[in-house]
Amino acid sequence: MNYTSPITYPSPQGYGAGNWSASYVKAQTLVANMSLEEMNNVTLGVPDPSNGCVGVSGGAPRLGFPGLCLHDAGNGVRNTDGVSGFASGLHIGASWNATLAYERALYMGAEFKRKGVNVALGPVVGPIGRIAEGGRNWEGFAADPFLNGMLGAQSVLGLQESVIASVKHFVAYEQETNRNPIGNNGGTILSTSANLDDETMHELYLWPFQDLVQAGAGCVMCSYNRINGTYACENSKAINGLLKGELNFQGFVVSDWVGQHSGIPSANAGLDMAMPTTSYWNERQLENAANSGALNKTRLIDMATRVIATWYQFGQDQALPLGAGMPVNLLLPHNYTEAKDPASRPSLLQQAVEGHVLVKNTNNALPLQSPKVLSVFGYDAIQQASYVPDGNLFPQNWEAVTLQMPQLADIGSNEPMQNPPATMNGTLVVGGGSGSNTPPYISTPFDAIQARAYHNGTAVFFDFASTDPAVVASSNACLVFINEYSSEVWDRPGLADQDSDALVSNVASHCNNTIVVVHNAGARLVDAWIDNPNVTAVMFAHLPGQDAGRALAQILYGDVSPSGRLPYTVAKQASDYGNLLSACQAHGSSSPQCDFTEGSNIDYRAFLARNITPRYEFGFGLTFTTFDYADLQININATATPEDTLFPVYTNGTTNSNHNNTAIGPGGLQSLFESVGTISARITNTGNVSAAEVAQLYIQIPSPTTNSSNPRTRVLRGFEKIMIEPKQTKRVGFNLRMKDVSYWNVTRQAWIVPGGRFEVGVGKSVLDLPLTGSFGT
């Protein structure tokens, strides 16, 4: 199939939809007084050696607009001092707690603000996790559009109490391999093209972005990849047609760093700001093009207006000077800016606690019962050897992974990395690359266990170096700590590593109560040792941030019950992921192609569609108690969409019509977000321990067409995390929106509620749904 991205002009002008009206009035007044040169300047990234901002936009000082400080990332402020190390996106995804996602973002945004940052580069809802080995999967929340959308929307709301959120990466950016062009003997190997159909775009990749735009996101970052043959930052169908047209986005679009590959075409396609600098707009090219007629002057006016309106919308006209608390070099004398808030400490710990997922617990191996002797093993149990800025590796959180000169050369030339690292030497609390954060301290598992040993009178033996350590025979339990590293720039080399697996197996051969903790930046295979009867408990500890050890100890010793659930699928073997295991390769082509032939069936949907049983399914996780589900109530009043119903159709030449349609607001057609009813159930804690349960709602949308290669599967459409005391019963409820019961009709270019029976399942995971029912339309 030949994938081609259609041309969609003009770029829709922002007009102040929803609650943006007052900001647009102010922006239009200011921009009306700008010269074309000043408007051009607003679109630029400019060098600014006075601060540590990763990007600074040009300003219009004459009119009081200083420009913007843009800085990483959606997991916390990076590469500076005086900030917190928050739990990463994947960890929050594993918490399945929307309230916690908001709280995390609220505190995080305040830290950005205190540092003089205007735009926080996050949250991430793309990549969504199409491939299991995706290097940046850990930055997002889950391999599911609904869970991503719900947690991402709350993150936008929290961040934007203080700063502008830059939602990224738009769109279908699913691998690091060949993400940027590569110079090749005088020629160029283009970035990978993500080739996908319109239905897949809407039902999977665009879905969470719609929720975040509806939540009021002020900035969207276009991605590195090509989409159906055209670079994302000059893809008029994606930016003009989908984002600014269909989703009626009112903020500004910024390029990923060095993601701009053209001048006037990228402007016409809807790009509003180029970062961190640009060779296409930096010599008054936009001004000159507007004067010559090569660029419609209204496009340049709109670019400046969108940036200024967003600046007003989120109170950045009252912000600190650009990067005021961001030193250029931490090793040089500088004024220390304290951005941490003592009030955030309980939240940081709670974030860390809730993202732990217990997947095995034989004979109640956990919680630990006042052990007299513990043995602790594994490189992940202790602090990394160094944590000092070095000007090269530290800003990317690469100082504790082994990168050799050939690998650094691969990074410098955008070449796919040869033999990338699979693990990090030390407790893994955050992934690598621009999405990392900078913890003020790292609480390691061994630190926390030692502290408990002091209070409990426990003897602790340990070996953090050997993969075949000696085991003291009197050990009540043996704790093995391993990790699975992941980073921007390269995709993971696999989903397990031999040395870590050997360590687990060797300890288990000497210890009949071996407890394995994996700090993992994505799915991690465990079948090399999971069936060993001496492996009694397994915890996916993900990326907890600064309180990793402290949080883990609370679970290990039973202070709290684990409450996390898997936000991805763990297979029994790598081959079970099929074509969704690894990145697409160039195979010698100068124009590498990646055909998303699986449609929407990624992660758990792929396992359902192909009838493959995973090791641990999406949504799975154990607690220290048991829950019973009962009394399913379905109160849905959705009606099938009539054939003669007209929806907005966003095609070439019609993308500027939103301001005339009161049914359209930020996020697009507002009726999509209206409730069509609720589904509820009663849950009883039948055990003896207080614990939080994550109730999940899945529905099967009736398909108007049959596709044997990509059948529709049940999909997540609700979740609620609720604390329940022993023997207590509580009711959980799920609100369904019109969007949640619709499918994208390519012919009509509209969300359609199909006629027929919708199958409903409520329970503990995608494969454990004790309550089933249906409703009709």
PDB file of C-alpha atoms in Angstrom, residues 262-518:
ATOM      1  CA  SER A 262      11.720  23.127   5.850  1.00  0.00           C
ATOM      2  CA  GLY A 263      10.958  26.837   5.976  1.00  0.00           C
ATOM      3  CA  ILE A 264       7.758  28.065   4.312  1.00  0.00           C
ATOM      4  CA  PRO A 265       6.260  24.556   3.976  1.00  0.00           C
ATOM      5  CA  SER A 266       6.497  23.991   7.741  1.00  0.00           C
ATOM      6  CA  ALA A 267       4.892  27.377   8.410  1.00  0.00           C
ATOM      7  CA  ASN A 268       2.046  26.668   5.996  1.00  0.00           C
ATOM      8  CA  ALA A 269       1.597  23.229   7.564  1.00  0.00           C
ATOM      9  CA  GLY A 270       0.944  24.783  10.980  1.00  0.00           C
ATOM     10  CA  LEU A 271       4.289  24.865  12.802  1.00  0.00           C
ATOM     11  CA  ASP A 272       4.340  27.976  15.007  1.00  0.00           C
ATOM     12  CA  MET A 273       7.730  27.817  16.731  1.00  0.00           C
ATOM     13  CA  ALA A 274      11.028  26.136  15.822  1.00  0.00           C
ATOM     14  CA  MET A 275      13.384  24.880  18.541  1.00  0.00           C
ATOM     15  CA  PRO A 276      16.070  25.200  19.747  1.00  0.00           C
ATOM     16  CA  THR A 277      17.273  27.322  16.824  1.00  0.00           C
ATOM     17  CA  THR A 278      16.386  27.334  13.148  1.00  0.00           C
ATOM     18  CA  SER A 279      18.267  27.828   9.911  1.00  0.00           C
ATOM     19  CA  TYR A 280      14.955  28.270   8.081  1.00  0.00           C
ATOM     20  CA  TRP A 281      13.394  31.256   9.871  1.00  0.00           C
ATOM     21  CA  ASN A 282      16.349  32.924  11.597  1.00  0.00           C
ATOM     22  CA  GLU A 283      17.206  35.489   8.907  1.00  0.00           C
ATOM     23  CA  ARG A 284      13.799  37.144   8.636  1.00  0.00           C
ATOM     24  CA  GLN A 285      12.670  34.580   6.046  1.00  0.00           C
ATOM     25  CA  LEU A 286       9.061  34.626   7.296  1.00  0.00           C
ATOM     26  CA  GLU A 287       8.978  38.418   7.270  1.00  0.00           C
ATOM     27  CA  ASN A 288      10.383  38.508   3.738  1.00  0.00           C
ATOM     28  CA  ALA A 289       7.999  35.808   2.540  1.00  0.00           C
ATOM     29  CA  ALA A 290       5.025  37.664   4.001  1.00  0.00           C
ATOM     30  CA  ASN A 291       6.130  40.847   2.243  1.00  0.00           C
ATOM     31  CA  SER A 292       6.630  39.064  -1.075  1.00  0.00           C
ATOM     32  CA  GLY A 293       3.414  37.068  -0.889  1.00  0.00           C
ATOM     33  CA  ALA A 294       5.245  33.710  -0.674  1.00  0.00           C
ATOM     34  CA  LEU A 295       3.637  33.311   2.762  1.00  0.00           C
ATOM     35  CA  ASN A 296       0.172  34.605   3.528  1.00  0.00           C
ATOM     36  CA  LYS A 297       0.627  37.370   6.066  1.00  0.00           C
ATOM     37  CA  THR A 298      -2.287  36.000   8.097  1.00  0.00           C
ATOM     38  CA  ARG A 299      -0.256  32.837   8.764  1.00  0.00           C
ATOM     39  CA  LEU A 300       2.603  34.804  10.313  1.00  0.00           C
ATOM     40  CA  ILE A 301       0.145  36.885  12.335  1.00  0.00           C
ATOM     41  CA  ASP A 302      -1.518  33.694  13.554  1.00  0.00           C
ATOM     42  CA  MET A 303       1.826  32.150  14.534  1.00  0.00           C
ATOM     43  CA  ALA A 304       2.677  35.117  16.735  1.00  0.00           C
ATOM     44  CA  THR A 305      -0.878  35.401  18.068  1.00  0.00           C
ATOM     45  CA  ARG A 306      -1.017  31.758  19.133  1.00  0.00           C
ATOM     46  CA  VAL A 307       2.250  32.096  21.075  1.00  0.00           C
ATOM     47  CA  ILE A 308       1.236  35.351  22.773  1.00  0.00           C
ATOM     48  CA  ALA A 309      -2.303  34.133  23.540  1.00  0.00           C
ATOM     49  CA  THR A 310      -0.867  31.047  25.250  1.00  0.00           C
ATOM     50  CA  TRP A 311       1.535  33.266  27.224  1.00  0.00           C
ATOM     51  CA  TYR A 312      -1.449  35.251  28.510  1.00  0.00           C
ATOM     52  CA  GLN A 313      -3.735  32.227  28.959  1.00  0.00           C
ATOM     53  CA  PHE A 314      -1.518  30.635  31.590  1.00  0.00           C
ATOM     54  CA  GLY A 315      -0.352  33.765  33.394  1.00  0.00           C
ATOM     55  CA  GLN A 316       3.142  33.772  31.966  1.00  0.00           C
ATOM     56  CA  ASP A 317       2.996  37.549  31.576  1.00  0.00           C
ATOM     57  CA  GLN A 318       3.444  37.494  35.380  1.00  0.00           C
ATOM     58  CA  ALA A 319       6.234  34.909  35.379  1.00  0.00           C
ATOM     59  CA  LEU A 320       9.800  35.185  36.656  1.00  0.00           C
ATOM     60  CA  PRO A 321      12.536  36.277  34.246  1.00  0.00           C
ATOM     61  CA  LEU A 322      13.400  33.574  31.723  1.00  0.00           C
ATOM     62  CA  GLY A 323      15.248  30.717  33.388  1.00  0.00           C
ATOM     63  CA  ALA A 324      15.844  32.785  36.524  1.00  0.00           C
ATOM     64  CA  GLY A 325      16.540  29.678  38.598  1.00  0.00           C
ATOM     65  CA  MET A 326      18.248  27.623  35.881  1.00  0.00           C
ATOM     66  CA  PRO A 327      22.051  27.877  36.111  1.00  0.00           C
ATOM     67  CA  VAL A 328      23.985  27.285  32.919  1.00  0.00           C
ATOM     68  CA  ASN A 329      26.521  25.032  34.612  1.00  0.00           C
ATOM     69  CA  LEU A 330      26.002  23.411  38.001  1.00  0.00           C
ATOM     70  CA  LEU A 331      29.766  23.102  38.479  1.00  0.00           C
ATOM     71  CA  LEU A 332      30.253  26.864  38.398  1.00  0.00           C
ATOM     72  CA  PRO A 333      29.238  29.266  41.198  1.00  0.00           C
ATOM     73  CA  HIS A 334      25.575  30.218  40.889  1.00  0.00           C
ATOM     74  CA  ASN A 335      22.631  31.407  42.926  1.00  0.00           C
ATOM     75  CA  TYR A 336      20.820  28.384  44.302  1.00  0.00           C
ATOM     76  CA  THR A 337      17.067  28.474  43.687  1.00  0.00           C
ATOM     77  CA  GLU A 338      15.017  26.192  45.913  1.00  0.00           C
ATOM     78  CA  ALA A 339      12.071  24.951  43.868  1.00  0.00           C
ATOM     79  CA  LYS A 340      11.027  22.025  46.072  1.00  0.00           C
ATOM     80  CA  ASP A 341       7.955  22.418  48.248  1.00  0.00           C
ATOM     81  CA  PRO A 342       7.974  20.543  51.596  1.00  0.00           C
ATOM     82  CA  ALA A 343       4.236  19.995  51.107  1.00  0.00           C
ATOM     83  CA  SER A 344       5.013  17.768  48.104  1.00  0.00           C
ATOM     84  CA  ARG A 345       6.922  15.157  50.085  1.00  0.00           C
ATOM     85  CA  PRO A 346       3.935  12.953  50.996  1.00  0.00           C
ATOM     86  CA  SER A 347       2.809  13.020  47.367  1.00  0.00           C
ATOM     87  CA  LEU A 348       6.246  12.081  46.045  1.00  0.00           C
ATOM     88  CA  LEU A 349       6.298   9.080  48.377  1.00  0.00           C
ATOM     89  CA  GLN A 350       2.733   8.095  47.463  1.00  0.00           C
ATOM     90  CA  GLN A 351       3.555   8.292  43.752  1.00  0.00           C
ATOM     91  CA  ALA A 352       6.460   5.955  44.349  1.00  0.00           C
ATOM     92  CA  VAL A 353       4.357   3.508  46.375  1.00  0.00           C
ATOM     93  CA  GLU A 354       1.409   3.231  44.017  1.00  0.00           C
ATOM     94  CA  GLY A 355       3.319   2.347  40.844  1.00  0.00           C
ATOM     95  CA  HIS A 356       4.647  -0.953  42.234  1.00  0.00           C
ATOM     96  CA  VAL A 357       2.941  -4.004  40.722  1.00  0.00           C
ATOM     97  CA  LEU A 358       3.082  -7.323  42.565  1.00  0.00           C
ATOM     98  CA  VAL A 359       2.627 -10.163  40.057  1.00  0.00           C
ATOM     99  CA  LYS A 360       3.570 -13.246  42.093  1.00  0.00           C
ATOM    100  CA  ASN A 361       3.229 -13.944  45.807  1.00  0.00           C
ATOM    101  CA  THR A 362       3.357 -17.650  46.632  1.00  0.00           C
ATOM    102  CA  ASN A 363       2.285 -18.667  50.129  1.00  0.00           C
ATOM    103  CA  ASN A 364       2.219 -15.039  51.256  1.00  0.00           C
ATOM    104  CA  ALA A 365       5.967 -14.595  50.874  1.00  0.00           C
ATOM    105  CA  LEU A 366       5.169 -10.894  51.151  1.00  0.00           C
ATOM    106  CA  PRO A 367       4.855  -9.008  53.343  1.00  0.00           C
ATOM    107  CA  LEU A 368       7.965  -9.969  55.272  1.00  0.00           C
ATOM    108  CA  GLN A 369       7.231 -11.205  58.797  1.00  0.00           C
ATOM    109  CA  SER A 370       9.988  -9.912  61.102  1.00  0.00           C
ATOM    110  CA  PRO A 371      12.811 -11.809  59.376  1.00  0.00           C
ATOM    111  CA  LYS A 372      15.826 -12.682  61.500  1.00  0.00           C
ATOM    112  CA  VAL A 373      18.156 -13.024  58.516  1.00  0.00           C
ATOM    113  CA  LEU A 374      17.910 -11.393  55.094  1.00  0.00           C
ATOM    114  CA  SER A 375      20.227 -11.730  52.126  1.00  0.00           C
ATOM    115  CA  VAL A 376      20.212  -8.968  49.509  1.00  0.00           C
ATOM    116  CA  PHE A 377      21.636  -9.319  46.006  1.00  0.00           C
ATOM    117  CA  GLY A 378      21.828  -7.416  42.764  1.00  0.00           C
ATOM    118  CA  TYR A 379      23.321  -4.301  41.242  1.00  0.00           C
ATOM    119  CA  ASP A 380      19.993  -2.470  41.451  1.00  0.00           C
ATOM    120  CA  ALA A 381      19.845  -2.544  45.261  1.00  0.00           C
ATOM    121  CA  ILE A 382      22.417   0.198  45.804  1.00  0.00           C
ATOM    122  CA  GLN A 383      23.271   3.714  44.705  1.00  0.00           C
ATOM    123  CA  GLN A 384      25.061   4.287  41.405  1.00  0.00           C
ATOM    124  CA  ALA A 385      28.781   5.032  41.683  1.00  0.00           C
ATOM    125  CA  SER A 386      28.546   8.709  40.758  1.00  0.00           C
ATOM    126  CA  TYR A 387      25.904  11.387  40.526  1.00  0.00           C
ATOM    127  CA  VAL A 388      27.773  14.524  39.536  1.00  0.00           C
ATOM    128  CA  PRO A 389      27.199  16.726  36.484  1.00  0.00           C
ATOM    129  CA  ASP A 390      29.812  15.982  33.843  1.00  0.00           C
ATOM    130  CA  GLY A 391      28.541  18.159  31.018  1.00  0.00           C
ATOM    131  CA  ASN A 392      27.896  15.192  28.730  1.00  0.00           C
ATOM    132  CA  LEU A 393      26.232  12.106  30.187  1.00  0.00           C
ATOM    133  CA  PHE A 394      24.628  13.487  33.358  1.00  0.00           C
ATOM    134  CA  PRO A 395      22.012  15.663  31.619  1.00  0.00           C
ATOM    135  CA  GLN A 396      20.642  12.534  29.950  1.00  0.00           C
ATOM    136  CA  ASN A 397      20.850  10.244  33.008  1.00  0.00           C
ATOM    137  CA  TRP A 398      23.474   8.201  31.177  1.00  0.00           C
ATOM    138  CA  GLU A 399      26.256   8.451  33.774  1.00  0.00           C
ATOM    139  CA  ALA A 400      25.500   4.992  35.209  1.00  0.00           C
ATOM    140  CA  VAL A 401      25.158   3.077  31.934  1.00  0.00           C
ATOM    141  CA  THR A 402      28.156   1.881  29.997  1.00  0.00           C
ATOM    142  CA  LEU A 403      28.443   3.875  26.758  1.00  0.00           C
ATOM    143  CA  GLN A 404      31.600   3.273  24.740  1.00  0.00           C
ATOM    144  CA  MET A 405      33.072   5.574  22.099  1.00  0.00           C
ATOM    145  CA  PRO A 406      31.439   3.725  19.167  1.00  0.00           C
ATOM    146  CA  GLN A 407      28.049   4.110  20.848  1.00  0.00           C
ATOM    147  CA  LEU A 408      28.632   7.804  21.518  1.00  0.00           C
ATOM    148  CA  ALA A 409      29.572   8.167  17.855  1.00  0.00           C
ATOM    149  CA  ASP A 410      26.297   6.479  16.871  1.00  0.00           C
ATOM    150  CA  ILE A 411      24.403   8.968  19.041  1.00  0.00           C
ATOM    151  CA  GLY A 412      26.251  11.908  17.497  1.00  0.00           C
ATOM    152  CA  SER A 413      25.454  10.823  13.937  1.00  0.00           C
ATOM    153  CA  ASN A 414      21.867   9.640  14.601  1.00  0.00           C
ATOM    154  CA  GLU A 415      22.914   6.123  13.598  1.00  0.00           C
ATOM    155  CA  PRO A 416      21.050   3.234  15.243  1.00  0.00           C
ATOM    156  CA  MET A 417      23.100   2.348  18.321  1.00  0.00           C
ATOM    157  CA  GLN A 418      25.030  -0.887  18.268  1.00  0.00           C
ATOM    158  CA  ASN A 419      24.799  -3.028  21.432  1.00  0.00           C
ATOM    159  CA  PRO A 420      22.865  -0.527  23.571  1.00  0.00           C
ATOM    160  CA  PRO A 421      22.891  -1.035  27.340  1.00  0.00           C
ATOM    161  CA  ALA A 422      20.118  -3.131  28.858  1.00  0.00           C
ATOM    162  CA  THR A 423      20.687  -2.327  32.517  1.00  0.00           C
ATOM    163  CA  MET A 424      21.942   0.501  34.703  1.00  0.00           C
ATOM    164  CA  ASN A 425      24.527   0.038  37.443  1.00  0.00           C
ATOM    165  CA  GLY A 426      22.529   1.264  40.418  1.00  0.00           C
ATOM    166  CA  THR A 427      18.931   1.675  41.538  1.00  0.00           C
ATOM    167  CA  LEU A 428      16.931   2.687  38.475  1.00  0.00           C
ATOM    168  CA  VAL A 429      14.539   5.507  39.402  1.00  0.00           C
ATOM    169  CA  VAL A 430      14.089   7.248  36.031  1.00  0.00           C
ATOM    170  CA  GLY A 431      14.831   6.469  32.388  1.00  0.00           C
ATOM    171  CA  GLY A 432      17.347   8.196  30.157  1.00  0.00           C
ATOM    172  CA  GLY A 433      17.332  11.098  27.737  1.00  0.00           C
ATOM    173  CA  SER A 434      15.510  14.408  27.739  1.00  0.00           C
ATOM    174  CA  GLY A 435      12.573  12.914  29.638  1.00  0.00           C
ATOM    175  CA  SER A 436      14.694  12.191  32.708  1.00  0.00           C
ATOM    176  CA  ASN A 437      14.649  14.228  35.894  1.00  0.00           C
ATOM    177  CA  THR A 438      17.212  15.151  38.546  1.00  0.00           C
ATOM    178  CA  PRO A 439      16.427  13.798  42.026  1.00  0.00           C
ATOM    179  CA  PRO A 440      17.820  15.671  45.041  1.00  0.00           C
ATOM    180  CA  TYR A 441      18.626  12.275  46.552  1.00  0.00           C
ATOM    181  CA  ILE A 442      17.986   8.627  45.750  1.00  0.00           C
ATOM    182  CA  SER A 443      16.575   6.363  48.440  1.00  0.00           C
ATOM    183  CA  THR A 444      17.799   2.912  47.473  1.00  0.00           C
ATOM    184  CA  PRO A 445      16.251  -0.429  48.433  1.00  0.00           C
ATOM    185  CA  PHE A 446      19.314  -1.396  50.439  1.00  0.00           C
ATOM    186  CA  ASP A 447      19.227   1.880  52.363  1.00  0.00           C
ATOM    187  CA  ALA A 448      15.625   1.232  53.323  1.00  0.00           C
ATOM    188  CA  ILE A 449      16.218  -2.421  54.212  1.00  0.00           C
ATOM    189  CA  GLN A 450      19.186  -1.495  56.405  1.00  0.00           C
ATOM    190  CA  ALA A 451      17.039   1.027  58.259  1.00  0.00           C
ATOM    191  CA  ARG A 452      14.386  -1.642  58.881  1.00  0.00           C
ATOM    192  CA  ALA A 453      17.054  -4.085  59.983  1.00  0.00           C
ATOM    193  CA  TYR A 454      18.143  -1.656  62.670  1.00  0.00           C
ATOM    194  CA  HIS A 455      14.633  -1.479  64.110  1.00  0.00           C
ATOM    195  CA  ASN A 456      13.819  -5.181  63.666  1.00  0.00           C
ATOM    196  CA  GLY A 457      17.123  -6.649  64.815  1.00  0.00           C
ATOM    197  CA  THR A 458      17.596  -8.332  61.430  1.00  0.00           C
ATOM    198  CA  ALA A 459      20.954  -9.605  60.226  1.00  0.00           C
ATOM    199  CA  VAL A 460      21.587  -8.588  56.603  1.00  0.00           C
ATOM    200  CA  PHE A 461      24.055 -10.267  54.248  1.00  0.00           C
ATOM    201  CA  PHE A 462      24.644  -8.930  50.758  1.00  0.00           C
ATOM    202  CA  ASP A 463      26.525  -9.227  47.497  1.00  0.00           C
ATOM    203  CA  PHE A 464      25.944  -6.624  44.790  1.00  0.00           C
ATOM    204  CA  ALA A 465      28.690  -7.758  42.393  1.00  0.00           C
ATOM    205  CA  SER A 466      28.431 -11.474  41.707  1.00  0.00           C
ATOM    206  CA  THR A 467      25.874 -13.141  39.443  1.00  0.00           C
ATOM    207  CA  ASP A 468      26.395 -16.380  41.407  1.00  0.00           C
ATOM    208  CA  PRO A 469      26.665 -15.225  45.022  1.00  0.00           C
ATOM    209  CA  ALA A 470      27.008 -17.345  48.118  1.00  0.00           C
ATOM    210  CA  VAL A 471      23.792 -17.550  50.148  1.00  0.00           C
ATOM    211  CA  VAL A 472      23.698 -17.802  53.931  1.00  0.00           C
ATOM    212  CA  ALA A 473      21.667 -20.911  54.709  1.00  0.00           C
ATOM    213  CA  SER A 474      19.727 -19.315  57.577  1.00  0.00           C
ATOM    214  CA  SER A 475      18.246 -16.581  55.353  1.00  0.00           C
ATOM    215  CA  ASN A 476      14.519 -16.192  55.907  1.00  0.00           C
ATOM    216  CA  ALA A 477      14.313 -14.505  52.530  1.00  0.00           C
ATOM    217  CA  CYS A 478      16.615 -13.567  49.681  1.00  0.00           C
ATOM    218  CA  LEU A 479      15.873 -10.309  47.896  1.00  0.00           C
ATOM    219  CA  VAL A 480      17.205  -9.954  44.348  1.00  0.00           C
ATOM    220  CA  PHE A 481      17.238  -6.515  42.717  1.00  0.00           C
ATOM    221  CA  ILE A 482      17.630  -6.166  38.952  1.00  0.00           C
ATOM    222  CA  ASN A 483      16.569  -3.539  36.442  1.00  0.00           C
ATOM    223  CA  GLU A 484      15.686  -3.017  32.800  1.00  0.00           C
ATOM    224  CA  TYR A 485      16.970   0.286  31.441  1.00  0.00           C
ATOM    225  CA  SER A 486      15.486   2.361  28.649  1.00  0.00           C
ATOM    226  CA  SER A 487      16.305   5.725  27.126  1.00  0.00           C
ATOM    227  CA  GLU A 488      15.593   8.215  24.422  1.00  0.00           C
ATOM    228  CA  VAL A 489      17.915   7.904  21.381  1.00  0.00           C
ATOM    229  CA  TRP A 490      17.929   4.105  21.205  1.00  0.00           C
ATOM    230  CA  ASP A 491      15.377   1.325  21.432  1.00  0.00           C
ATOM    231  CA  ARG A 492      15.870  -1.442  23.941  1.00  0.00           C
ATOM    232  CA  PRO A 493      18.067  -4.392  22.843  1.00  0.00           C
ATOM    233  CA  GLY A 494      15.610  -6.883  24.335  1.00  0.00           C
ATOM    234  CA  LEU A 495      13.072  -7.450  27.092  1.00  0.00           C
ATOM    235  CA  ALA A 496      15.462  -9.299  29.454  1.00  0.00           C
ATOM    236  CA  ASP A 497      19.192  -9.722  29.917  1.00  0.00           C
ATOM    237  CA  GLN A 498      21.116 -12.911  30.549  1.00  0.00           C
ATOM    238  CA  ASP A 499      23.216 -11.721  33.485  1.00  0.00           C
ATOM    239  CA  SER A 500      20.196 -10.585  35.492  1.00  0.00           C
ATOM    240  CA  ASP A 501      18.304 -13.766  34.711  1.00  0.00           C
ATOM    241  CA  ALA A 502      21.334 -15.826  35.747  1.00  0.00           C
ATOM    242  CA  LEU A 503      21.558 -13.934  39.025  1.00  0.00           C
ATOM    243  CA  VAL A 504      17.911 -14.689  39.863  1.00  0.00           C
ATOM    244  CA  SER A 505      18.236 -18.363  38.935  1.00  0.00           C
ATOM    245  CA  ASN A 506      21.465 -18.802  40.855  1.00  0.00           C
ATOM    246  CA  VAL A 507      20.112 -17.256  44.033  1.00  0.00           C
ATOM    247  CA  ALA A 508      16.911 -19.285  43.736  1.00  0.00           C
ATOM    248  CA  SER A 509      18.941 -22.493  43.462  1.00  0.00           C
ATOM    249  CA  HIS A 510      20.215 -21.842  47.017  1.00  0.00           C
ATOM    250  CA  CYS A 511      17.270 -20.020  48.604  1.00  0.00           C
ATOM    251  CA  ASN A 512      13.703 -21.360  48.799  1.00  0.00           C
ATOM    252  CA  ASN A 513      12.229 -17.896  49.447  1.00  0.00           C
ATOM    253  CA  THR A 514      13.649 -15.737  46.661  1.00  0.00           C
ATOM    254  CA  ILE A 515      11.858 -12.423  46.145  1.00  0.00           C
ATOM    255  CA  VAL A 516      12.634 -10.585  42.902  1.00  0.00           C
ATOM    256  CA  VAL A 517      12.230  -6.828  42.471  1.00  0.00           C
ATOM    257  CA  VAL A 518      12.625  -5.375  38.982  1.00  0.00           C
TER     258      VAL A 518
END
